[in-house]
Coordinates of N, CA and C in Angstrom, one line a residue:
X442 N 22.7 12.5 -22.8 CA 21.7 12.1 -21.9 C 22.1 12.4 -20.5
X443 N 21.0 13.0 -19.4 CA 21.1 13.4 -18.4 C 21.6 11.9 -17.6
X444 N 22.5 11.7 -16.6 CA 23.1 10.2 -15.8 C 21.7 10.2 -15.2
X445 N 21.4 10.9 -14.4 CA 19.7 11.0 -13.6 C 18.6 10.0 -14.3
X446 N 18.5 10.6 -15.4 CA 17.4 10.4 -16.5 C 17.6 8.9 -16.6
X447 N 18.9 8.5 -17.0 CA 19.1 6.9 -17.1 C 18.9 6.0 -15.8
X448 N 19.4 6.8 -14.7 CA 19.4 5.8 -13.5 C 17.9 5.9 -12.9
X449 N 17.0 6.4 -13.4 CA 15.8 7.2 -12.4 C 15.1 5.5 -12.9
X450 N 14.5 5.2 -12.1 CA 13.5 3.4 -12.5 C 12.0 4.3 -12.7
X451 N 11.9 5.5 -12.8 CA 10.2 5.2 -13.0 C 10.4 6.4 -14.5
X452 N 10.8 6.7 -15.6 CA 10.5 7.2 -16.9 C 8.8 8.0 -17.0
X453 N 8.8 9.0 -17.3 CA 7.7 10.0 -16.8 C 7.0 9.9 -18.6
X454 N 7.3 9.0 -19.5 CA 7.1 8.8 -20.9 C 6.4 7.4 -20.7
X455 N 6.6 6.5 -20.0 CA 6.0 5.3 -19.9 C 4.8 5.0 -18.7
X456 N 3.6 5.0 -19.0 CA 2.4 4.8 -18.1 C 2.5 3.4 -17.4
X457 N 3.2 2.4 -18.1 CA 2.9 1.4 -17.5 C 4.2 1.0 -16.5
X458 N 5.4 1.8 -16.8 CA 6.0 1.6 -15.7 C 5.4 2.5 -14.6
X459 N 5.0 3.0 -14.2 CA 4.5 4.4 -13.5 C 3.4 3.5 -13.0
X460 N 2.5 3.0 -13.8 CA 1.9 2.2 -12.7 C 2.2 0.7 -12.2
X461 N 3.7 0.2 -12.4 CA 3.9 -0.9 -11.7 C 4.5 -0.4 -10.5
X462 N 5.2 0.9 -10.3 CA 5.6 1.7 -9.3 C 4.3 1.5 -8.5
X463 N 3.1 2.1 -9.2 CA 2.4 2.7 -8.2 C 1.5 1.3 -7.7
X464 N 1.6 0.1 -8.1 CA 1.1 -0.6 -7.3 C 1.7 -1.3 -6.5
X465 N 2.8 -1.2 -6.8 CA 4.2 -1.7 -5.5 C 3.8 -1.0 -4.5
X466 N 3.9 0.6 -4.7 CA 3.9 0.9 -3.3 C 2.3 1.2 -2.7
X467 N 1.5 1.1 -3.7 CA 0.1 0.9 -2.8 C -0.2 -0.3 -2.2
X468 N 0.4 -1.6 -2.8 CA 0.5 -2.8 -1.7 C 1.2 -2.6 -0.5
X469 N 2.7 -2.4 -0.9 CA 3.3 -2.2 0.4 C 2.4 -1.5 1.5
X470 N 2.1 -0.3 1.2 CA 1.8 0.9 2.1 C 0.3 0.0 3.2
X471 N -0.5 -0.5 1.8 CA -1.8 -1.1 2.1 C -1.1 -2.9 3.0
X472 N -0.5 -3.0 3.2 CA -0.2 -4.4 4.1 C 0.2 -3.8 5.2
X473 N 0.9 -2.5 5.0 CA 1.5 -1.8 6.6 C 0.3 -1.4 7.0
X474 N -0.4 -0.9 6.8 CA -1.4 0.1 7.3 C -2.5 -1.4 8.4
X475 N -2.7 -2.3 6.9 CA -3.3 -3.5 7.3 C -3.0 -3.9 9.1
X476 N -1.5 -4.2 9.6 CA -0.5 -4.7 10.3 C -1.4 -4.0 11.3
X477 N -1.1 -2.8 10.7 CA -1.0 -1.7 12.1 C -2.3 -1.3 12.5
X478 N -3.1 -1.5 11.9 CA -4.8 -1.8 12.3 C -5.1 -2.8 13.3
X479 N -4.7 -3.7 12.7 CA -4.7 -5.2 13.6 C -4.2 -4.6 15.0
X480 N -3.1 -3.9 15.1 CA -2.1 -3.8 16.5 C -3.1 -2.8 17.2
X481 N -3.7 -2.3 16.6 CA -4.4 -0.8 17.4 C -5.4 -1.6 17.6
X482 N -5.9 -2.8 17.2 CA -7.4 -3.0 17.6 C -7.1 -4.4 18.8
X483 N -5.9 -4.7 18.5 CA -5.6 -5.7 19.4 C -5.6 -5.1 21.0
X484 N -4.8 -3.7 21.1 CA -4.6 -2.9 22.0 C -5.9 -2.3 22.9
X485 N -6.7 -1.9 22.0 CA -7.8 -1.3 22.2 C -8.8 -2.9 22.7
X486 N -9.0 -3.3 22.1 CA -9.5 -4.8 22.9 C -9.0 -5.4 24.2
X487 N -7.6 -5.1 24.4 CA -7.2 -6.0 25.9 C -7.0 -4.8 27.1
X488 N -7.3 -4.3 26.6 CA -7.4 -2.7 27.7 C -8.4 -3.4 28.7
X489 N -8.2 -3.3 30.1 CA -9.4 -3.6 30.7 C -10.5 -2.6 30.7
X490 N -10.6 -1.2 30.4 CA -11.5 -0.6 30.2 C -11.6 -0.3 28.8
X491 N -11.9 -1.2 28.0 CA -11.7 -1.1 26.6 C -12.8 0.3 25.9
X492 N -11.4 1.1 25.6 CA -12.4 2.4 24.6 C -12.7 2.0 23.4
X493 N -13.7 2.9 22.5 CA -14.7 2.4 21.6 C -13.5 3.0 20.4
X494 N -12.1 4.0 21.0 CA -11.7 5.3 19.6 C -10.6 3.6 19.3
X495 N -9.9 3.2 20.3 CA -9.2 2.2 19.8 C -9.6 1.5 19.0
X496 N -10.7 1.1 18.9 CA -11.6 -0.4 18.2 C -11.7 0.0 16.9
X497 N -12.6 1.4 16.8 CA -13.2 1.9 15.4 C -11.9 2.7 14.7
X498 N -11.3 3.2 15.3 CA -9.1 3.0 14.0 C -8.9 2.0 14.2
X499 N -9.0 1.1 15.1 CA -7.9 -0.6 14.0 C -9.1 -0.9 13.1
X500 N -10.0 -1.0 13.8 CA -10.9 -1.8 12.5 C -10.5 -0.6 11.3
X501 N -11.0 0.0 11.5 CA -10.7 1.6 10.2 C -9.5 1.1 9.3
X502 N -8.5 0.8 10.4 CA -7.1 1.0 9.1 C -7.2 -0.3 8.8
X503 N -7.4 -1.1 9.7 CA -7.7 -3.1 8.9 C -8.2 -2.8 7.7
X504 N -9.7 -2.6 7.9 CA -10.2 -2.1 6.4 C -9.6 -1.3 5.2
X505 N -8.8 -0.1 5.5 CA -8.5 0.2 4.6 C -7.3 -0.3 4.0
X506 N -6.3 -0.6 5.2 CA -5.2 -1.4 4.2 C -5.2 -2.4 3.2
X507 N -6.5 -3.6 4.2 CA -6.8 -4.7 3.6 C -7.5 -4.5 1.8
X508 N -8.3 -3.3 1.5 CA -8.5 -2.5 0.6 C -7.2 -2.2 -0.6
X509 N -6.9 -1.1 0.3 CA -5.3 -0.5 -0.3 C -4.7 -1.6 -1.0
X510 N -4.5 -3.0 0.0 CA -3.7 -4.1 -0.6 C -4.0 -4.6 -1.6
X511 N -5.3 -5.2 -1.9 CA -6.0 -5.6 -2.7 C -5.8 -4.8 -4.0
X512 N -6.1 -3.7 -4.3 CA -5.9 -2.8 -5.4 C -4.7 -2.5 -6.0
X513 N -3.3 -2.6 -5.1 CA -2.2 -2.9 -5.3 C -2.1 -4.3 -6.0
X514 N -2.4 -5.1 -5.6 CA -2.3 -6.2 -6.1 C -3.1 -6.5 -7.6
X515 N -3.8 -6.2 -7.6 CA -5.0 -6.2 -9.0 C -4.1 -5.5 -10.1
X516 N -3.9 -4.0 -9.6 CA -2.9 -2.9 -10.6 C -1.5 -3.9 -11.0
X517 N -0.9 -4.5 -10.1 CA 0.4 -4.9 -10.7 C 0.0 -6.4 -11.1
X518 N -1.1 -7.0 -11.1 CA -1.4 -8.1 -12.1 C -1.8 -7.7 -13.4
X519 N -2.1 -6.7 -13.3 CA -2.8 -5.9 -14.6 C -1.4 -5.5 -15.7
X520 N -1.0 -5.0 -14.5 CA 0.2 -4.6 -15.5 C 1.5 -5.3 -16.0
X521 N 1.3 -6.8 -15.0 CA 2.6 -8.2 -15.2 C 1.7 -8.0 -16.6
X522 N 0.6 -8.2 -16.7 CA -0.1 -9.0 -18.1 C 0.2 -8.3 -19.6
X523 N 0.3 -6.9 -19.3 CA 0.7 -6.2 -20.4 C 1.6 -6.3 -21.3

């Protein structure tokens, strides 16, 4: 047996490790993104000449992380349960 093959954590034969991977890092990714929405719309709001591109990306990435997260989280409840 390849040492690789043994040490590698996600096995390309098992679907359900593959997708506890992939909801780990769709949460992660979807709570950063979340963060970093908030920061761009925070910024874009205290501007004294507040532009409309700041506002509509934070909200944008709020939404999508807050999304992203959620689905992450649903996929690795789904797959604790298995």
């Amino acid at each position: 047996m390849n040492p690789l093959e043994r040490r590698s954590p996600i096995r390309l034969g098992t679907r359900g490790r593959v997708m506890e991977e992939l909801s780990r890092i769709l949460t992660a990714a979807g709570a950063s993104v979340f963060g970093v929405g908030i920061t761009i719309y925070g910024i874009g709001t205290s501007i004294f000449e507040a532009g409309g591109f700041e506002e509509t990306v934070g909200l944008t990435l709020t939404a999508i992380g807050a999304v992203a997260t959620l689905i992450g989280l649903i996929l690795f409840r789904q797959t604790a349960e298995d």
